[in-house]
């Protein structure tokens, strides 16, 4: 791994540009940041080689994709070993060591309900040191992928970039096949891989790759996103909140919560908590202010549980090491 000093303002601006448009050409990224394309590409490669930042793909999102939040409890002295084991399962798309009643908080997924049931009901409880497993099936994701480097790009730069649509994730109704999954899995390794690179890696024509990418993106099955390693994310706090909102007020609550800076995801779930919110805060003291603000905006919101992230273990296709670098690739093949 190459050594890299703390990311400076230009590095963060490049990352912000890729958060907005992960596969934008370097000429466009450079213009948005105010540097030339060669410099933008060189700086990004330094960040990527140092495992500080990456562009990845989510698993293909179709009607057959089933997702759930999972709370796992275990003894504290066995926690890191268990977290490492869980994080290497392709179905564990996000693994955090958290405070509160749970030890691990996991976002899990599978193609087909049976696959998710096997992971939650069979594989997880059979792991040594697991004391309890509680799942919260995800009904819908209303917002995903906040901007870790928001504010580092000038408005003019943001306007240059073709912005990827964010908001409610709507599963694709179009069928996907093995080639679609192979493209997705290659992009999970390097979400900025060119059409030519994908063609060579997969062994099909560039024109075929280009057609599939256009279709998968247009259908909403493929989502490419930029990620920043914890080592480059600063000293802020990240928190998962479990909320209870009256069903009639869910839409208003989601709209109010999603507009706050730092909110990374808002998910509707089936259970005692009907909303799970992930939020990045400048410091933990800001949590009380955030809760008070959303409750003033939507008085029916009730905070049921709070889980402060003590350590990030995995996020989508990257496993983080003890320094917080994105040091290891993890499969996202949910089939």
XYZ file of C-alpha atoms in Angstrom:
335
model
C 0.000 0.000 0.000
C 1.283 3.459 -0.849
C 1.543 6.081 1.882
C -0.586 9.178 1.468
C -0.740 12.251 3.639
C -4.063 13.570 4.901
C -6.389 14.382 2.021
C -6.230 18.058 1.167
C -8.946 20.339 -0.162
C -8.302 19.385 -3.798
C -8.393 15.651 -2.995
C -11.718 16.070 -1.202
C -13.090 18.138 -4.086
C -12.166 15.331 -6.502
C -13.870 12.829 -4.241
C -16.938 15.072 -3.953
C -17.109 15.220 -7.752
C -17.023 11.420 -7.927
C -19.702 11.163 -5.238
C -21.920 13.239 -7.489
C -20.952 11.474 -10.725
C -18.801 8.362 -10.115
C -17.995 7.583 -13.756
C -17.627 11.118 -15.094
C -14.660 11.588 -17.493
C -11.535 13.076 -15.953
C -11.905 16.110 -18.193
C -15.294 16.808 -16.570
C -14.046 16.067 -13.052
C -11.035 18.333 -13.588
C -13.204 21.150 -14.908
C -15.539 20.837 -11.918
C -12.638 21.006 -9.457
C -10.677 23.639 -11.377
C -7.654 21.520 -12.295
C -6.570 19.696 -15.436
C -7.702 16.147 -16.189
C -4.232 14.627 -15.767
C -3.871 16.081 -12.281
C -7.366 14.908 -11.300
C -6.624 11.359 -12.494
C -3.200 11.308 -10.814
C -4.530 12.505 -7.467
C -7.392 10.014 -7.568
C -5.011 7.165 -8.319
C -2.919 8.171 -5.289
C -6.017 8.116 -3.057
C -7.150 4.789 -4.483
C -3.695 3.171 -4.243
C -3.411 4.275 -0.609
C -6.806 2.638 0.122
C -8.305 5.944 1.208
C -11.048 6.138 -1.426
C -12.690 3.924 -4.018
C -15.535 3.663 -6.493
C -17.627 0.539 -6.242
C -20.938 -0.933 -7.320
C -23.841 -2.048 -5.202
C -25.164 -5.548 -5.970
C -27.716 -5.592 -8.785
C -31.011 -4.307 -7.399
C -34.062 -6.119 -8.776
C -37.410 -7.345 -7.523
C -35.634 -10.526 -6.397
C -33.208 -8.601 -4.140
C -34.125 -8.938 -0.455
C -32.485 -6.738 2.191
C -32.568 -6.633 5.971
C -30.885 -4.961 8.920
C -29.464 -7.458 11.409
C -28.529 -6.833 15.036
C -26.067 -9.377 16.451
C -24.970 -9.652 20.072
C -21.896 -11.446 21.379
C -19.257 -11.246 24.108
C -17.100 -8.135 23.889
C -13.833 -10.068 23.898
C -14.941 -12.068 20.835
C -16.447 -9.158 18.948
C -13.636 -8.269 16.540
C -13.162 -11.880 15.472
C -16.875 -12.308 14.846
C -17.058 -9.021 12.945
C -14.193 -10.145 10.692
C -15.930 -13.459 9.958
C -19.299 -11.878 9.203
C -17.716 -9.191 7.004
C -16.259 -11.822 4.668
C -19.649 -13.267 3.831
C -20.881 -11.842 0.493
C -24.343 -11.319 1.980
C -23.091 -8.928 4.703
C -22.980 -5.693 2.732
C -22.259 -3.441 5.698
C -20.828 -4.392 9.093
C -20.410 -1.939 11.967
C -19.357 -2.514 15.568
C -21.821 -0.415 17.547
C -22.715 0.728 21.028
C -26.001 -0.065 22.734
C -27.876 -3.312 23.068
C -26.276 -4.855 19.969
C -22.662 -5.684 19.233
C -22.795 -5.689 15.419
C -25.161 -3.904 13.081
C -25.270 -5.490 9.632
C -26.971 -4.651 6.354
C -27.559 -8.014 4.677
C -28.934 -8.990 1.297
C -29.571 -11.929 -1.002
C -31.181 -12.744 -4.311
C -34.371 -14.477 -3.232
C -36.021 -14.688 0.166
C -34.657 -18.211 0.715
C -31.063 -17.012 0.402
C -31.593 -14.290 2.971
C -33.340 -16.713 5.325
C -30.383 -19.101 5.155
C -27.980 -16.296 6.035
C -30.028 -14.878 8.918
C -31.581 -18.069 10.334
C -28.884 -20.655 9.629
C -25.400 -19.250 9.023
C -25.319 -16.363 11.503
C -26.727 -18.256 14.543
C -24.317 -21.142 13.856
C -21.242 -18.908 14.155
C -19.271 -19.332 17.401
C -19.875 -16.612 20.010
C -23.175 -15.374 18.529
C -25.637 -14.903 21.393
C -28.621 -13.464 19.540
C -29.700 -12.398 16.068
C -32.537 -9.939 15.418
C -33.521 -8.928 11.880
C -35.495 -5.968 10.560
C -36.594 -6.617 6.937
C -36.115 -3.559 4.712
C -39.268 -2.538 2.877
C -37.741 0.332 0.917
C -34.720 2.635 0.879
C -35.816 6.250 0.557
C -32.388 7.830 0.481
C -28.923 6.380 0.124
C -25.372 7.561 -0.262
C -24.866 10.917 1.422
C -22.075 13.254 0.439
C -19.069 12.702 2.700
C -17.203 15.589 1.108
C -20.165 17.912 0.611
C -19.210 21.550 0.330
C -15.757 21.058 -1.125
C -16.903 21.765 -4.683
C -18.000 25.233 -5.745
C -21.552 25.534 -7.080
C -20.263 26.068 -10.611
C -18.339 22.816 -10.377
C -21.405 20.888 -9.168
C -23.404 22.230 -12.090
C -20.846 20.885 -14.585
C -21.235 17.295 -13.398
C -23.947 14.954 -14.656
C -25.536 14.056 -11.314
C -26.528 10.466 -10.608
C -30.133 10.289 -9.429
C -30.487 9.674 -5.711
C -33.566 9.261 -3.590
C -35.889 6.283 -3.291
C -34.299 3.130 -4.704
C -36.752 1.469 -7.038
C -35.929 -2.155 -7.919
C -35.530 -2.977 -11.583
C -38.317 -5.023 -13.126
C -36.117 -6.103 -16.035
C -34.500 -9.562 -15.844
C -30.745 -9.790 -15.285
C -28.418 -12.593 -16.327
C -24.913 -13.861 -15.593
C -23.259 -11.275 -17.857
C -25.040 -8.465 -15.991
C -23.719 -9.834 -12.716
C -20.184 -10.183 -14.103
C -20.239 -6.511 -15.112
C -21.529 -5.547 -11.676
C -18.863 -7.584 -9.891
C -16.063 -6.063 -11.963
C -17.370 -2.586 -11.183
C -17.434 -3.515 -7.489
C -13.633 -3.841 -7.755
C -13.218 -0.622 -9.721
C -16.315 1.406 -10.416
C -14.390 3.619 -12.823
C -13.158 0.759 -15.009
C -13.481 1.772 -18.658
C -15.598 -0.043 -21.222
C -12.382 -1.417 -22.739
C -11.135 -2.658 -19.359
C -14.462 -4.329 -18.625
C -14.450 -5.915 -22.067
C -10.997 -7.425 -21.522
C -11.782 -8.627 -18.001
C -15.097 -10.262 -18.911
C -14.241 -11.453 -22.415
C -17.087 -9.923 -24.403
C -17.138 -7.071 -26.905
C -16.942 -3.458 -25.815
C -20.178 -2.702 -27.651
C -21.952 -5.414 -25.665
C -20.589 -4.018 -22.383
C -21.680 -0.494 -23.310
C -25.211 -1.643 -24.193
C -25.549 -3.607 -20.960
C -24.274 -0.698 -18.848
C -26.762 1.691 -20.425
C -29.642 -0.737 -19.848
C -28.708 -1.674 -16.295
C -28.314 1.974 -15.313
C -31.513 3.096 -17.026
C -33.493 0.230 -15.468
C -32.239 1.085 -11.982
C -30.486 -2.249 -11.458
C -26.910 -0.883 -11.358
C -25.764 1.712 -8.834
C -22.121 2.843 -8.889
C -21.003 4.870 -5.878
C -17.839 6.492 -4.519
C -16.699 5.616 -1.005
C -14.321 7.240 1.448
C -12.410 5.064 3.907
C -12.829 5.820 7.639
C -9.140 6.799 7.769
C -9.936 9.698 5.438
C -13.322 10.635 6.897
C -12.174 12.760 9.829
C -13.040 12.458 13.511
C -16.804 12.871 13.326
C -19.391 10.441 14.666
C -21.604 8.083 12.702
C -24.852 6.914 14.267
C -27.693 4.551 13.402
C -31.083 5.653 14.724
C -34.095 3.380 14.969
C -37.244 5.508 14.756
C -40.939 4.896 15.161
C -43.308 7.021 13.078
C -47.032 6.632 12.539
C -47.563 4.982 9.135
C -49.628 7.952 7.979
C -46.665 10.253 8.727
C -43.861 8.194 7.145
C -43.678 10.178 3.904
C -43.475 13.500 5.728
C -40.901 12.134 8.175
C -38.687 10.778 5.400
C -38.835 14.093 3.574
C -37.923 16.063 6.711
C -35.105 13.736 7.772
C -33.526 13.389 4.313
C -33.013 17.115 3.903
C -30.549 17.336 6.806
C -26.844 17.441 6.018
C -25.073 14.234 6.949
C -28.032 11.889 6.521
C -26.678 8.951 4.507
C -29.691 6.666 4.374
C -33.336 6.475 5.422
C -34.903 3.027 5.210
C -38.453 1.862 5.890
C -38.424 -1.442 7.773
C -40.953 -3.949 9.084
C -40.745 -4.098 12.881
C -40.883 -2.072 16.081
C -38.691 0.510 14.357
C -40.272 1.416 11.057
C -37.416 3.719 10.044
C -33.664 3.271 10.301
C -31.556 6.372 9.687
C -27.790 6.516 9.216
C -26.243 9.895 9.902
C -22.721 11.331 9.947
C -22.211 14.064 12.545
C -19.275 16.434 13.152
C -19.194 15.210 16.768
C -21.379 13.118 19.052
C -22.757 16.155 20.875
C -24.553 17.081 17.644
C -26.799 14.002 17.969
C -29.068 15.639 20.530
C -29.422 18.695 18.318
C -30.254 16.508 15.311
C -32.905 14.557 17.227
C -34.481 17.723 18.581
C -34.540 19.268 15.122
C -36.256 16.333 13.419
C -38.783 16.030 16.237
C -39.655 19.709 15.934
C -40.075 19.246 12.196
C -42.153 16.074 12.619
C -43.481 15.719 16.210
C -44.692 12.134 15.703
C -41.111 10.837 15.374
C -40.012 8.739 18.363
C -36.406 7.618 18.785
C -36.469 3.941 19.813
C -32.779 3.080 19.700
C -29.410 4.721 19.130
C -26.312 2.874 17.951
C -23.067 4.826 17.767
C -20.621 3.259 15.310
C -17.481 2.370 17.238
C -15.690 0.791 14.290
C -16.461 0.396 10.591
C -15.636 -3.121 9.459
C -17.159 -3.367 5.992
C -18.989 -1.110 3.563
C -20.287 -2.725 0.356
C -17.216 -4.230 -1.367
C -14.502 -2.979 1.003
C -13.297 -4.325 4.344
C -11.435 -1.809 6.496
C -8.263 -2.623 8.416
C -7.265 -1.461 11.900
C -6.133 1.907 10.508
C -9.456 2.433 8.772
C -8.063 1.956 5.260
C -10.113 0.161 2.592
C -7.523 -2.593 2.457
C -9.470 -5.670 1.351
C -11.977 -6.444 -1.395
C -15.146 -8.332 -0.412
C -17.493 -10.057 -2.846
C -20.985 -8.614 -3.301
C -22.310 -11.612 -5.236
C -25.693 -12.115 -3.550
C -26.744 -15.020 -5.754
